[in-house]
Short mmCIF file of C-alpha atoms and ligand atoms in Angstrom, two decimals:
data_model
loop_
_atom_site.label_atom_id
_atom_site.label_comp_id
_atom_site.label_asym_id
_atom_site.label_seq_id
_atom_site.Cartn_x
_atom_site.Cartn_y
_atom_site.Cartn_z
CA MET A 1376 0.00 0.00 0.00
CA THR A 1377 1.39 3.42 -0.93
CA THR A 1378 0.24 6.63 0.76
CA ASP A 1379 0.09 9.67 -1.48
CA ILE A 1380 1.55 12.51 0.55
CA PRO A 1381 0.46 15.88 -0.91
CA LEU A 1382 3.45 18.02 -1.92
CA ASP A 1383 2.19 20.87 0.30
CA ALA A 1384 1.68 18.67 3.39
CA PRO A 1385 3.42 20.10 6.46
CA ILE A 1386 6.35 17.77 7.19
CA PHE A 1387 8.48 18.22 10.32
CA VAL A 1388 12.08 17.04 10.09
CA ALA A 1389 13.19 16.93 13.72
CA GLY A 1390 17.00 17.13 13.63
CA HIS A 1391 17.26 18.86 10.24
CA ALA A 1392 20.79 20.20 10.82
CA GLY A 1393 22.38 16.80 11.39
CA LEU A 1394 23.79 14.18 9.02
CA VAL A 1395 20.45 12.39 8.60
CA GLY A 1396 18.04 15.31 8.90
CA SER A 1397 19.88 17.40 6.31
CA ALA A 1398 19.81 14.46 3.88
CA ILE A 1399 16.07 14.00 4.41
CA VAL A 1400 15.43 17.71 3.79
CA ARG A 1401 17.51 17.53 0.57
CA ARG A 1402 15.57 14.48 -0.54
CA LEU A 1403 12.13 15.97 0.24
CA GLU A 1404 13.03 19.21 -1.56
CA HIS A 1405 14.21 17.18 -4.55
CA GLU A 1406 10.81 15.40 -4.62
CA GLY A 1407 9.06 18.79 -4.67
CA PHE A 1408 7.73 19.01 -1.11
CA THR A 1409 7.12 22.67 -0.35
CA ASN A 1410 6.16 22.79 3.33
CA ILE A 1411 9.12 21.33 5.20
CA LEU A 1412 9.14 22.45 8.83
CA THR A 1413 12.34 22.69 10.86
CA ALA A 1414 13.34 24.13 14.21
CA ARG A 1415 16.87 25.00 15.27
CA ARG A 1416 18.14 23.83 18.65
CA ASP A 1417 18.13 27.40 19.99
CA GLN A 1418 14.48 27.80 18.88
CA LEU A 1419 13.13 24.53 20.29
CA ASP A 1420 14.61 22.26 22.96
CA LEU A 1421 13.25 18.87 21.93
CA ARG A 1422 13.80 17.56 25.47
CA ASP A 1423 11.17 19.96 26.81
CA GLN A 1424 7.65 18.53 26.49
CA ALA A 1425 5.90 21.87 27.06
CA ALA A 1426 8.01 23.56 24.39
CA VAL A 1427 7.48 20.70 21.94
CA ASN A 1428 3.70 20.75 22.54
CA TYR A 1429 3.67 24.51 21.96
CA TRP A 1430 5.59 24.11 18.72
CA PHE A 1431 3.28 21.32 17.46
CA ARG A 1432 0.18 23.36 18.36
CA ALA A 1433 1.54 26.35 16.43
CA ASN A 1434 2.87 24.45 13.39
CA ARG A 1435 0.53 21.41 13.07
CA PRO A 1436 2.81 19.02 11.19
CA GLN A 1437 1.03 16.11 9.45
CA TYR A 1438 4.13 13.98 8.92
CA VAL A 1439 7.18 13.75 11.19
CA TYR A 1440 10.66 12.40 10.59
CA LEU A 1441 12.04 11.93 14.11
CA VAL A 1442 15.78 11.87 13.37
CA ALA A 1443 17.02 14.20 16.13
CA GLY A 1444 19.27 13.03 18.91
CA THR A 1445 22.60 13.10 20.67
CA VAL A 1446 24.83 10.83 18.58
CA GLY A 1447 28.49 9.91 18.37
CA GLY A 1448 31.10 7.25 17.88
CA ILE A 1449 32.52 4.67 20.24
CA LEU A 1450 34.50 7.11 22.42
CA ALA A 1451 31.66 9.60 22.90
CA ASN A 1452 29.21 6.78 23.60
CA SER A 1453 31.39 5.13 26.20
CA THR A 1454 32.40 8.33 28.02
CA ARG A 1455 29.12 10.33 27.95
CA PRO A 1456 26.42 7.71 28.73
CA ALA A 1457 24.29 10.10 30.80
CA GLU A 1458 23.87 12.51 27.87
CA PHE A 1459 23.20 9.72 25.39
CA LEU A 1460 20.54 8.15 27.61
CA TYR A 1461 18.84 11.31 28.91
CA ASP A 1462 18.83 13.42 25.75
CA ASN A 1463 17.65 10.63 23.51
CA MET A 1464 14.96 9.24 25.82
CA MET A 1465 13.56 12.73 26.33
CA ILE A 1466 13.63 13.70 22.64
CA HIS A 1467 11.90 10.48 21.59
CA ALA A 1468 9.27 10.81 24.32
CA THR A 1469 8.36 14.47 23.76
CA VAL A 1470 8.10 14.25 19.97
CA VAL A 1471 6.18 10.96 19.94
CA HIS A 1472 3.78 12.25 22.60
CA ALA A 1473 3.20 15.57 20.83
CA ALA A 1474 2.66 13.72 17.54
CA TYR A 1475 -0.08 11.74 19.28
CA LEU A 1476 -1.62 14.79 21.01
CA PHE A 1477 -1.74 16.86 17.82
CA GLY A 1478 -2.98 14.12 15.49
CA VAL A 1479 0.07 13.60 13.25
CA GLU A 1480 -0.86 11.32 10.31
CA LYS A 1481 2.40 9.39 10.34
CA LEU A 1482 5.74 9.49 12.15
CA LEU A 1483 8.98 7.77 11.19
CA TYR A 1484 11.33 7.18 14.10
CA LEU A 1485 14.97 6.46 13.38
CA GLY A 1486 16.85 4.04 15.63
CA SER A 1487 20.26 2.44 15.17
CA SER A 1488 21.71 -1.01 14.55
CA CYS A 1489 23.32 -0.85 18.01
CA ILE A 1490 19.90 -1.77 19.51
CA TYR A 1491 20.68 -5.42 18.74
CA PRO A 1492 22.54 -7.73 21.16
CA ARG A 1493 26.35 -7.69 21.03
CA LEU A 1494 26.49 -11.33 19.97
CA ALA A 1495 23.37 -11.44 17.78
CA PRO A 1496 23.61 -13.96 14.90
CA GLN A 1497 24.90 -12.19 11.77
CA PRO A 1498 23.45 -10.80 9.57
CA ILE A 1499 21.10 -9.40 12.22
CA THR A 1500 17.38 -9.88 11.66
CA GLU A 1501 14.75 -7.61 13.18
CA ASP A 1502 13.61 -10.35 15.57
CA ALA A 1503 17.01 -10.35 17.34
CA LEU A 1504 15.78 -7.32 19.33
CA LEU A 1505 15.94 -7.94 23.11
CA THR A 1506 17.30 -11.48 22.81
CA GLY A 1507 20.63 -10.85 24.59
CA PRO A 1508 22.97 -8.40 26.37
CA LEU A 1509 23.92 -5.15 24.60
CA GLU A 1510 27.40 -3.99 23.56
CA PRO A 1511 28.74 -2.17 26.68
CA THR A 1512 30.39 0.71 24.74
CA ASN A 1513 26.98 1.92 23.50
CA GLU A 1514 24.53 0.45 26.00
CA ALA A 1515 23.09 3.83 27.09
CA TYR A 1516 22.39 4.93 23.51
CA ALA A 1517 20.99 1.50 22.61
CA LEU A 1518 18.62 1.52 25.59
CA ALA A 1519 17.29 4.95 24.61
CA LYS A 1520 16.84 3.79 21.01
CA ILE A 1521 15.05 0.59 22.09
CA THR A 1522 12.73 2.70 24.24
CA GLY A 1523 11.93 4.79 21.17
CA ILE A 1524 10.86 1.71 19.20
CA LYS A 1525 8.73 0.48 22.07
CA LEU A 1526 7.22 3.95 22.45
CA CYS A 1527 6.11 3.98 18.80
CA ASP A 1528 4.67 0.48 19.17
CA ALA A 1529 2.88 1.40 22.42
CA TYR A 1530 1.26 4.50 20.87
CA ARG A 1531 0.26 2.41 17.84
CA PHE A 1532 -1.27 -0.28 20.10
CA GLN A 1533 -2.99 1.96 22.65
CA TYR A 1534 -3.94 5.01 20.55
CA GLY A 1535 -3.88 3.69 16.96
CA CYS A 1536 -1.05 6.06 15.92
CA ASN A 1537 0.66 5.32 12.60
CA PHE A 1538 4.23 5.47 13.96
CA ILE A 1539 6.98 3.34 12.38
CA SER A 1540 10.62 2.60 13.31
CA ALA A 1541 13.54 2.27 10.88
CA MET A 1542 16.93 0.89 12.05
CA PRO A 1543 19.83 2.13 9.97
CA THR A 1544 23.30 0.67 9.98
CA ASN A 1545 26.41 2.93 10.42
CA LEU A 1546 25.88 6.05 8.29
CA TYR A 1547 28.20 8.55 6.60
CA GLY A 1548 28.04 11.40 4.09
CA PRO A 1549 27.82 15.20 3.83
CA ASN A 1550 27.30 17.12 7.10
CA ASP A 1551 28.88 14.34 9.14
CA ASN A 1552 30.78 15.12 12.35
CA PHE A 1553 34.56 15.19 11.78
CA ASP A 1554 35.53 15.92 15.40
CA LEU A 1555 37.93 13.16 16.45
CA ALA A 1556 36.61 12.97 20.02
CA SER A 1557 32.98 12.42 19.07
CA SER A 1558 32.84 11.20 15.46
CA HIS A 1559 32.22 7.76 14.01
CA VAL A 1560 35.03 5.85 12.39
CA LEU A 1561 34.47 6.81 8.74
CA PRO A 1562 34.59 10.62 9.09
CA ALA A 1563 37.34 10.24 11.73
CA LEU A 1564 39.55 8.36 9.28
CA ILE A 1565 38.87 10.82 6.45
CA ARG A 1566 40.00 13.57 8.81
CA LYS A 1567 43.02 11.65 10.12
CA PHE A 1568 44.34 10.73 6.65
CA HIS A 1569 43.69 14.26 5.41
CA ASP A 1570 45.45 15.90 8.36
CA ALA A 1571 48.43 13.52 8.01
CA LYS A 1572 48.73 14.41 4.31
CA GLU A 1573 48.56 18.14 5.10
CA ARG A 1574 51.27 17.80 7.73
CA GLY A 1575 53.52 15.64 5.53
CA GLU A 1576 53.20 12.65 7.90
CA THR A 1577 52.78 9.01 6.88
CA ALA A 1578 51.66 7.25 10.10
CA VAL A 1579 47.88 7.29 10.71
CA GLU A 1580 46.49 5.92 13.94
CA ILE A 1581 43.54 3.53 13.74
CA TRP A 1582 41.79 2.65 17.00
CA GLY A 1583 41.49 -0.98 18.06
CA THR A 1584 42.67 -4.09 16.22
CA GLY A 1585 41.17 -3.33 12.80
CA THR A 1586 39.28 -6.65 12.88
CA PRO A 1587 35.74 -5.51 13.84
CA ARG A 1588 33.36 -5.62 10.90
CA ARG A 1589 30.98 -2.76 10.10
CA GLU A 1590 28.41 -2.03 7.41
CA PHE A 1591 28.27 1.52 6.00
CA LEU A 1592 25.32 3.19 4.28
CA HIS A 1593 25.51 6.56 2.53
CA VAL A 1594 23.07 8.96 4.17
CA ASP A 1595 21.45 9.82 0.80
CA ASP A 1596 20.50 6.13 0.49
CA LEU A 1597 19.11 6.26 4.02
CA ALA A 1598 17.06 9.38 3.19
CA ASP A 1599 15.71 7.59 0.13
CA ALA A 1600 14.71 4.62 2.33
CA CYS A 1601 13.05 6.88 4.93
CA VAL A 1602 10.92 8.63 2.29
CA PHE A 1603 10.08 5.22 0.78
CA LEU A 1604 9.04 3.80 4.19
CA MET A 1605 7.01 6.90 5.04
CA LYS A 1606 4.97 6.28 1.89
CA SER A 1607 4.71 2.52 1.96
CA TYR A 1608 5.31 0.85 5.34
CA GLU A 1609 2.92 0.57 8.27
CA GLU A 1610 4.11 -2.20 10.62
CA PRO A 1611 5.11 -2.15 14.31
CA GLY A 1612 8.66 -3.09 15.38
CA PRO A 1613 11.95 -2.17 13.69
CA ILE A 1614 12.75 -2.50 10.00
CA ASN A 1615 16.45 -2.67 9.10
CA VAL A 1616 17.97 -0.29 6.56
CA GLY A 1617 21.41 -1.13 5.22
CA THR A 1618 23.41 -2.67 2.43
CA GLY A 1619 23.79 -6.14 3.95
CA VAL A 1620 27.53 -5.93 3.12
CA ASP A 1621 30.27 -5.29 5.68
CA VAL A 1622 34.03 -4.67 5.71
CA THR A 1623 36.68 -4.85 8.43
CA ILE A 1624 37.90 -1.58 9.94
CA ARG A 1625 41.29 -2.35 8.33
CA GLU A 1626 39.63 -2.67 4.90
CA LEU A 1627 37.72 0.58 5.49
CA ALA A 1628 40.97 2.33 6.47
CA GLU A 1629 42.67 1.02 3.31
CA ILE A 1630 39.86 2.34 1.09
CA ILE A 1631 40.06 5.78 2.75
CA ARG A 1632 43.88 5.77 2.57
CA ASP A 1633 43.75 5.02 -1.18
CA ILE A 1634 41.38 7.96 -1.75
CA VAL A 1635 42.90 10.53 0.62
CA HIS A 1636 46.59 9.77 1.24
CA PRO A 1637 47.82 6.71 -0.72
CA THR A 1638 51.33 6.64 0.75
CA ALA A 1639 50.14 6.59 4.37
CA GLU A 1640 50.78 3.73 6.72
CA LEU A 1641 48.18 2.29 9.15
CA VAL A 1642 49.20 2.08 12.81
CA PHE A 1643 46.78 0.22 15.10
CA ASP A 1644 46.31 1.46 18.68
CA THR A 1645 45.06 -1.67 20.43
CA THR A 1646 44.59 0.16 23.73
CA LYS A 1647 41.42 1.66 22.17
CA PRO A 1648 38.17 -0.36 22.21
CA ASP A 1649 36.94 -2.46 19.28
CA GLY A 1650 33.28 -2.39 20.31
CA MET A 1651 30.96 -4.88 18.71
CA PRO A 1652 32.90 -7.61 16.85
CA ARG A 1653 30.49 -7.57 13.92
CA LYS A 1654 27.38 -5.56 13.04
CA VAL A 1655 25.81 -6.29 9.66
CA LEU A 1656 22.07 -6.09 9.11
CA ASP A 1657 19.83 -8.61 7.43
CA VAL A 1658 18.03 -6.38 4.93
CA SER A 1659 15.78 -8.97 3.33
CA ARG A 1660 12.61 -7.37 4.75
CA ILE A 1661 13.19 -3.93 3.17
CA ASN A 1662 14.55 -5.56 -0.01
CA SER A 1663 11.34 -7.59 -0.33
CA LEU A 1664 9.37 -4.32 -0.25
CA GLY A 1665 11.35 -3.15 -3.29
CA TRP A 1666 14.01 -0.89 -1.72
CA ARG A 1667 17.77 -1.21 -2.28
CA PRO A 1668 20.71 1.20 -1.80
CA THR A 1669 22.48 2.56 -4.88
CA ILE A 1670 25.72 4.19 -3.64
CA GLU A 1671 28.84 1.96 -3.59
CA LEU A 1672 31.05 2.41 -0.52
CA ARG A 1673 34.14 3.56 -2.45
CA ASP A 1674 32.11 6.10 -4.48
CA GLY A 1675 30.33 7.33 -1.37
CA ILE A 1676 33.61 7.85 0.50
CA ALA A 1677 35.17 9.68 -2.47
CA ALA A 1678 32.11 11.97 -2.65
CA THR A 1679 32.21 12.57 1.11
CA TYR A 1680 35.91 13.49 0.91
CA ARG A 1681 35.13 15.96 -1.90
CA TRP A 1682 32.41 17.45 0.32
CA PHE A 1683 34.91 17.70 3.19
CA LEU A 1684 37.42 19.51 0.94
CA ASP A 1685 34.75 21.85 -0.45
CA HIS A 1686 33.43 22.81 3.00
CA GLN A 1687 36.63 23.24 4.96
CA GLY A 1688 36.50 26.58 6.71
CA SER A 1689 32.73 26.83 6.32
CA GLY A 1690 31.46 25.18 9.44
CA ILE A 1691 32.26 21.47 9.18
CA ARG A 1692 31.59 20.02 12.62
CA GLY A 1693 34.88 19.30 14.35
CA VAL A 1694 37.04 21.23 11.88
CA ALA A 1695 38.16 24.68 12.92
CA PRO A 1696 37.47 27.38 10.29
CA ALA A 1697 40.54 28.44 8.32
CA ALA A 1698 42.27 31.46 9.87
CA VAL A 1699 41.32 34.70 8.13
CA GLY A 1700 43.80 37.48 7.31
O1 LIG B 792 32.18 4.20 14.25
P1 LIG B 792 32.53 3.84 15.64
O2 LIG B 792 32.97 4.92 16.54
O3 LIG B 792 31.31 3.14 16.36
O4 LIG B 792 33.72 2.74 15.62
P2 LIG B 792 30.63 1.69 16.50
C1 LIG B 792 33.71 1.63 14.79
C2 LIG B 792 35.02 0.88 14.90
O5 LIG B 792 36.06 1.66 14.30
C3 LIG B 792 35.50 0.56 16.32
C4 LIG B 792 37.17 1.72 15.15
O6 LIG B 792 36.06 -0.73 16.33
C5 LIG B 792 36.56 1.62 16.56
O7 LIG B 792 37.53 1.26 17.52
N1 LIG B 792 37.97 2.93 14.90
C6 LIG B 792 39.23 2.95 14.38
C7 LIG B 792 37.61 4.20 15.15
N2 LIG B 792 39.69 4.20 14.34
C8 LIG B 792 38.72 5.01 14.80
C9 LIG B 792 38.63 6.42 14.97
O8 LIG B 792 39.55 7.18 14.70
N3 LIG B 792 37.43 6.90 15.44
C10 LIG B 792 36.39 6.07 15.75
N4 LIG B 792 35.24 6.62 16.18
N5 LIG B 792 36.46 4.72 15.62
C11 LIG B 792 28.70 3.18 17.26
C12 LIG B 792 27.91 3.33 18.52
O9 LIG B 792 29.42 2.03 17.43
O10 LIG B 792 27.90 3.00 16.12
C13 LIG B 792 26.77 4.22 18.37
O11 LIG B 792 28.80 3.73 19.55
C14 LIG B 792 26.02 4.09 17.06
O12 LIG B 792 25.93 3.97 19.43
C15 LIG B 792 26.94 3.94 15.88
O13 LIG B 792 25.17 2.99 17.12
C16 LIG B 792 26.21 3.63 14.61
O14 LIG B 792 30.18 1.16 15.17
O15 LIG B 792 31.49 0.76 17.29
#
């Protein structure tokens, strides 16, 4: 079943400035949607239920992409669990509740593949949820994300709300965070190889052993999937969004080295955590609905590096603006 969403329908993208939200806005604009609603962090604190209710009452969105949150890589997750748990639980709760109170037609909630147990059978199917202990380095974030799924399901069950939950794998692309203390591995390695090249150095430090396996999805593919699911999917529980293909961190580092700084040498810092040994999603459910990604990893990384080069000095997160004068 496909829902026809009118091009002038008010659509709220919660988290529009981030990696995912900015990709969804680009995608909706490309499709011709004319009434995309956004709110900057200094205009609306999504952790504040009264403020969120006020905003929904004033703006009356009909469709909501709930892609806001406090996010980060393995170091940020393991050192700032209070922020990851509190911010995300609050943001999910306030937006879902306001969407119910103000009669939103449909809401898409975005989770993360880290909701699944650390030792889930690979590739991970949706029914692995809550079948085992979580990966300790991102337990706080995972718990908040699991609560978000259960919240959508509870509002669907008790109030008949059309709220769905998509679980993306590790994402990358334009508007990513390149700050080495809080970023995910892919933007961190682009930054590290780039900085080493600029400084005339060859050694580039890679955290951990290089053996963990990760799956990477370009955020434009994710945005495409989100718009697709908003139009055509209406089930409770999570639906995985990924490529179904993974690489080791060493292989990822080699791809990035070849693109950014081919003469660099990888140096592994095994005092840093590896995190989950493997995390690749079973994507047969979304494939069976007719959705597949289109951006190859090597092409996506090359495009992201071009974006990084083009935006240096103009507000890339984690990269200081070039000195003026
Ligand atoms: O992307 P990442 O930070 O998060 O790390 P997770 C993935 C792997 O890359 C780990 C290694 O094994 C890291 O040790 N790695 C190597 C690096 N070099 C680096 C580096 O310079 N920076 C970073 N960040 N990693 C996150 C969760 O897990 O995945 C979040 O913490 C979220 O909750 C996200 O779910 C998608 O893939 O391990």
